[in-house]
Short mmCIF file of C-alpha atoms in Angstrom, two decimals:
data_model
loop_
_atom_site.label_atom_id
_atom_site.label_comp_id
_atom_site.label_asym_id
_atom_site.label_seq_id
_atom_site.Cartn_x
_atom_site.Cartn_y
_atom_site.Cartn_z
CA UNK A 1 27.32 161.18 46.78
CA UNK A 2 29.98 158.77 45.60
CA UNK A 3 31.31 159.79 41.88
CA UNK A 4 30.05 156.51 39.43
CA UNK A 5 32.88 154.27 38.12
CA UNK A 6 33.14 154.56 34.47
CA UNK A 7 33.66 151.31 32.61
CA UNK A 8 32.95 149.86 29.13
CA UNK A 9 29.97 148.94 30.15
CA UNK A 10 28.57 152.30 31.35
CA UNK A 11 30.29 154.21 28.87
CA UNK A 12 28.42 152.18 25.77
CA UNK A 13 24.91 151.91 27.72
CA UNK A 14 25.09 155.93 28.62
CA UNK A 15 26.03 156.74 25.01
CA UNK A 16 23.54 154.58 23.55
CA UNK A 17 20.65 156.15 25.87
CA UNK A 18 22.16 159.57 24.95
CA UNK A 19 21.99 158.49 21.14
CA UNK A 20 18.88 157.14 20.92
CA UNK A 21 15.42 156.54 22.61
CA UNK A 22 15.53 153.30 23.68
CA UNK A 23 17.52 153.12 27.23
CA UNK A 24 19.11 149.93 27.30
CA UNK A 25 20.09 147.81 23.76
CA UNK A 26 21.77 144.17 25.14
CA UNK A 27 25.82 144.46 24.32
CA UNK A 28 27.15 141.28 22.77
CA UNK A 29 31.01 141.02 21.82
CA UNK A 30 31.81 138.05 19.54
CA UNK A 31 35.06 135.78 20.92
CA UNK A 32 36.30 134.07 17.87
CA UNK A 33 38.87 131.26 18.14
CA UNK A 34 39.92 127.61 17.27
CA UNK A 35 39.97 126.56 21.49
CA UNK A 36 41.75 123.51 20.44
CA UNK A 37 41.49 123.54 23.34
CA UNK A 38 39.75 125.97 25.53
CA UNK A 39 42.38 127.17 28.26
CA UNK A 40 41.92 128.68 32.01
CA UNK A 41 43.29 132.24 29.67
CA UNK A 42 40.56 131.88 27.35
CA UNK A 43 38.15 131.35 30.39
CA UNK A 44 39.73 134.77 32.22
CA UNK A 45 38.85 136.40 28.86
CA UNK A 46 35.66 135.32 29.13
CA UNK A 47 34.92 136.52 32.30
CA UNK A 48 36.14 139.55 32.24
CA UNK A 49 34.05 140.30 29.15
CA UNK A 50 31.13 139.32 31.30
CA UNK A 51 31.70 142.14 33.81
CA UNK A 52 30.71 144.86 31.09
CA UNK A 53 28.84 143.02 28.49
CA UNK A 54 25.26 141.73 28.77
CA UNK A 55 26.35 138.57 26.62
CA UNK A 56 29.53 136.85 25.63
CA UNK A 57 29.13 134.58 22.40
CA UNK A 58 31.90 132.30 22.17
CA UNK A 59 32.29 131.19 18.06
CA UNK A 60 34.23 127.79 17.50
CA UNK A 61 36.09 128.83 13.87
CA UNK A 62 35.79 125.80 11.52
CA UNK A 63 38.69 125.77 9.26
CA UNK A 64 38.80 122.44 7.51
CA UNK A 65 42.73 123.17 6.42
CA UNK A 66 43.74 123.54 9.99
CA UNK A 67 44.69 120.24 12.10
CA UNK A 68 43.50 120.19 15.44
CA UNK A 69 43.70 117.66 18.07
CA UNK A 70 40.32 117.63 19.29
CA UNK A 71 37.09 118.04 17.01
CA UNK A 72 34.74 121.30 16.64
CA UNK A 73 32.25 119.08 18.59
CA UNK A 74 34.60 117.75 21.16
CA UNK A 75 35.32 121.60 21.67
CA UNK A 76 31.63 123.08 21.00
CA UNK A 77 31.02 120.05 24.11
CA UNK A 78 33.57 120.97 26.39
CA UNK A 79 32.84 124.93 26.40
CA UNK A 80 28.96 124.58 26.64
CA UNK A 81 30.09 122.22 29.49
CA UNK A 82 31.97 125.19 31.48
CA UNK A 83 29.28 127.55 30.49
CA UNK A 84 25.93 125.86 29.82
CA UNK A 85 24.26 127.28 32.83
CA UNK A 86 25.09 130.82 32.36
CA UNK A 87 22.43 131.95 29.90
CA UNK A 88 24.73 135.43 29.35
CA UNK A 89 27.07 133.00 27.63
CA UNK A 90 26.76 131.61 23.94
CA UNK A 91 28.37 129.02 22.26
CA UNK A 92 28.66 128.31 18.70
CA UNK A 93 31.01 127.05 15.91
CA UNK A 94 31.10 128.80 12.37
CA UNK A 95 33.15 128.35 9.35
CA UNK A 96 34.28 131.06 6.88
CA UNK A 97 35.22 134.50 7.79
CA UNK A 98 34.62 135.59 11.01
CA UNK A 99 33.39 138.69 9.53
CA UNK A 100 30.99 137.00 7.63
CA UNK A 101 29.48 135.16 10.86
CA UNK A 102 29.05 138.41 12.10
CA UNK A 103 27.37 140.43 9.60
CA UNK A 104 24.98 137.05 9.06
CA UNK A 105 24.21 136.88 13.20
CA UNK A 106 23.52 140.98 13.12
CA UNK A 107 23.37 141.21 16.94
CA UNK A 108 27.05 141.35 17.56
CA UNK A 109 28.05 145.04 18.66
CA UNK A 110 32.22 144.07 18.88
CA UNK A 111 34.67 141.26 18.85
CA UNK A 112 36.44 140.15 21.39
CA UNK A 113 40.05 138.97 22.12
CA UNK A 114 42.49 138.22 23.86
CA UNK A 115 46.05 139.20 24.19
CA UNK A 116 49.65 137.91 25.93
CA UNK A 117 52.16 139.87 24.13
CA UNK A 118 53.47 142.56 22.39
CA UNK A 119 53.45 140.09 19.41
CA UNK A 120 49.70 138.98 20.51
CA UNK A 121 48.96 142.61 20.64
CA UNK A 122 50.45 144.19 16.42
CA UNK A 123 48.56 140.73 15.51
CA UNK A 124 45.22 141.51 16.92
CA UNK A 125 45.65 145.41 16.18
CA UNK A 126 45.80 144.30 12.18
CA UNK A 127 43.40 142.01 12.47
CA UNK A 128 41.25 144.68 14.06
CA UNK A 129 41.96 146.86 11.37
CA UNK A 130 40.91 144.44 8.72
CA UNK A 131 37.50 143.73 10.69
CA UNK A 132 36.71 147.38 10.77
CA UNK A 133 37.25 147.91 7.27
CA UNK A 134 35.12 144.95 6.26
CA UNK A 135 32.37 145.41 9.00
CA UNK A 136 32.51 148.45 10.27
CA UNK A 137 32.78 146.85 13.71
CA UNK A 138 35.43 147.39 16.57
CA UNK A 139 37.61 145.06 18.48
CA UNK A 140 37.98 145.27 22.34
CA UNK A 141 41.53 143.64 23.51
CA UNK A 142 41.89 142.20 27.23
CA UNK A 143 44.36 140.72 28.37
CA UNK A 144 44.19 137.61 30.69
CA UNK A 145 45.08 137.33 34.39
CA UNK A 146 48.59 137.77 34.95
CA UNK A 147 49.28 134.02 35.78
CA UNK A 148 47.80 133.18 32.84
CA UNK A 149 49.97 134.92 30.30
CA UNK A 150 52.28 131.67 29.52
CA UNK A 151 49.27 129.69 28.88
CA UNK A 152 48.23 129.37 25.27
CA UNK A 153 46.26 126.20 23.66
CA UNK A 154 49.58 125.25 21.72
CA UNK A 155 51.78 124.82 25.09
CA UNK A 156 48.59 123.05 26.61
CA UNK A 157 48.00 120.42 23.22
CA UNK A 158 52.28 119.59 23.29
CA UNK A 159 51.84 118.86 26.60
CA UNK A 160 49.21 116.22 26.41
CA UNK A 161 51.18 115.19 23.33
CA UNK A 162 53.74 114.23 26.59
CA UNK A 163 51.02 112.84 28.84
CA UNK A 164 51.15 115.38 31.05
CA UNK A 165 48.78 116.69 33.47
CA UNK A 166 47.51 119.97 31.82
CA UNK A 167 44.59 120.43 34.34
CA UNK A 168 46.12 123.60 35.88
CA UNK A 169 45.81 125.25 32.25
CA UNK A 170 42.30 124.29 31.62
CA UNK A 171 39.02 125.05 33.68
CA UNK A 172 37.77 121.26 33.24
CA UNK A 173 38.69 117.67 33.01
CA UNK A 174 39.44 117.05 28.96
CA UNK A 175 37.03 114.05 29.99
CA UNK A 176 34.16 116.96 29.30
CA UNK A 177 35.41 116.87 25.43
CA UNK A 178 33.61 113.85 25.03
CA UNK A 179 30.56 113.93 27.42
CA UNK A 180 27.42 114.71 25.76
CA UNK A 181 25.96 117.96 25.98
CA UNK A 182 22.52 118.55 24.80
CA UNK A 183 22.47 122.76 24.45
CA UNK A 184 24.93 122.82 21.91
CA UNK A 185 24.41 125.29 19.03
CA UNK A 186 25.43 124.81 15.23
CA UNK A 187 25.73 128.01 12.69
CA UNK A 188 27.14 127.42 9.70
#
């Protein structure tokens, strides 16, 4: 009999069962992030997070202080247009603390995020740090394809600055952005 593979996935859903009667509890992670805008790296990110959780819920983070190029709607449109037919994924935009989103959702069993660099990577690991100690919750770090590592929103929103073609760095036209989209979730 071939030996099982061992993933994330397995290992949460066999220690759950172990841990508790019920056999199967859905595993969300939370992907927090401004997407301004949301790149073919973020998208990677997503997917692979879809291989070993039951749901992936994207959160838009509001921050009023921050200048962005394109809107929280214009972004909340253009993600639920990549994803609004996979009912594993959920889109939503928050503002405050991501912290605070979570703890107010409750169904959220980790965050999610992504990482480049070695300088991606002590970020994330304080960050991660901080979340625990304020939640209690963990952080699972992935890192993107490998010819996606140079892509980040920043390189992608100087380039349109240019008028250049970004379309190899994003998984749809940025004519999506502004194309109504009727599933689209608010939490404040």
């Amino acid at each position: 009999m071939p030996k099982q593979r061992l993933n994330a996935s397995t290992l949460y859903h066999h220690t759950y069962s172990k841990h508790n009667t019920m056999s199967h509890q859905s595993f969300t992670v939370f992907f927090p992030g401004t997407f301004d805008p949301f790149t073919v790296g973020h998208q990677s990110i997503v997917e692979q997070a879809l291989t070993f959780a039951d749901r992936v819920h994207i959160g838009i983070g509001v921050n009023p202080d921050k200048k962005t190029m394109f809107t929280a709607a214009q972004r909340l449109n253009y993600i639920n247009h990549l994803y609004g037919n996979n009912d594993r994924v959920i889109v939503s935009q928050y503002t405050g603390l991501t912290t605070d989103f979570i703890k107010k959702e409750g169904n959220i069993n980790c965050i999610l995020r992504g990482v480049r660099s070695v300088k991606d990577f002590e970020y994330e690991r304080q960050m991660a740090d901080i979340n625990r100690q304020l939640t209690g919750i963990e952080t699972i770090l992935l890192f993107p394809s490998p010819q996606f590592d140079s892509i980040s929103s920043s390189m992608v929103r100087e380039l349109i600055t240019y008028s250049k073609d970004v379309s190899p760095f994003i998984p749809l036209d940025l004519s999506m952005m502004n194309t109504a989209f009727d599933n689209t979730k608010t939490v404040s």
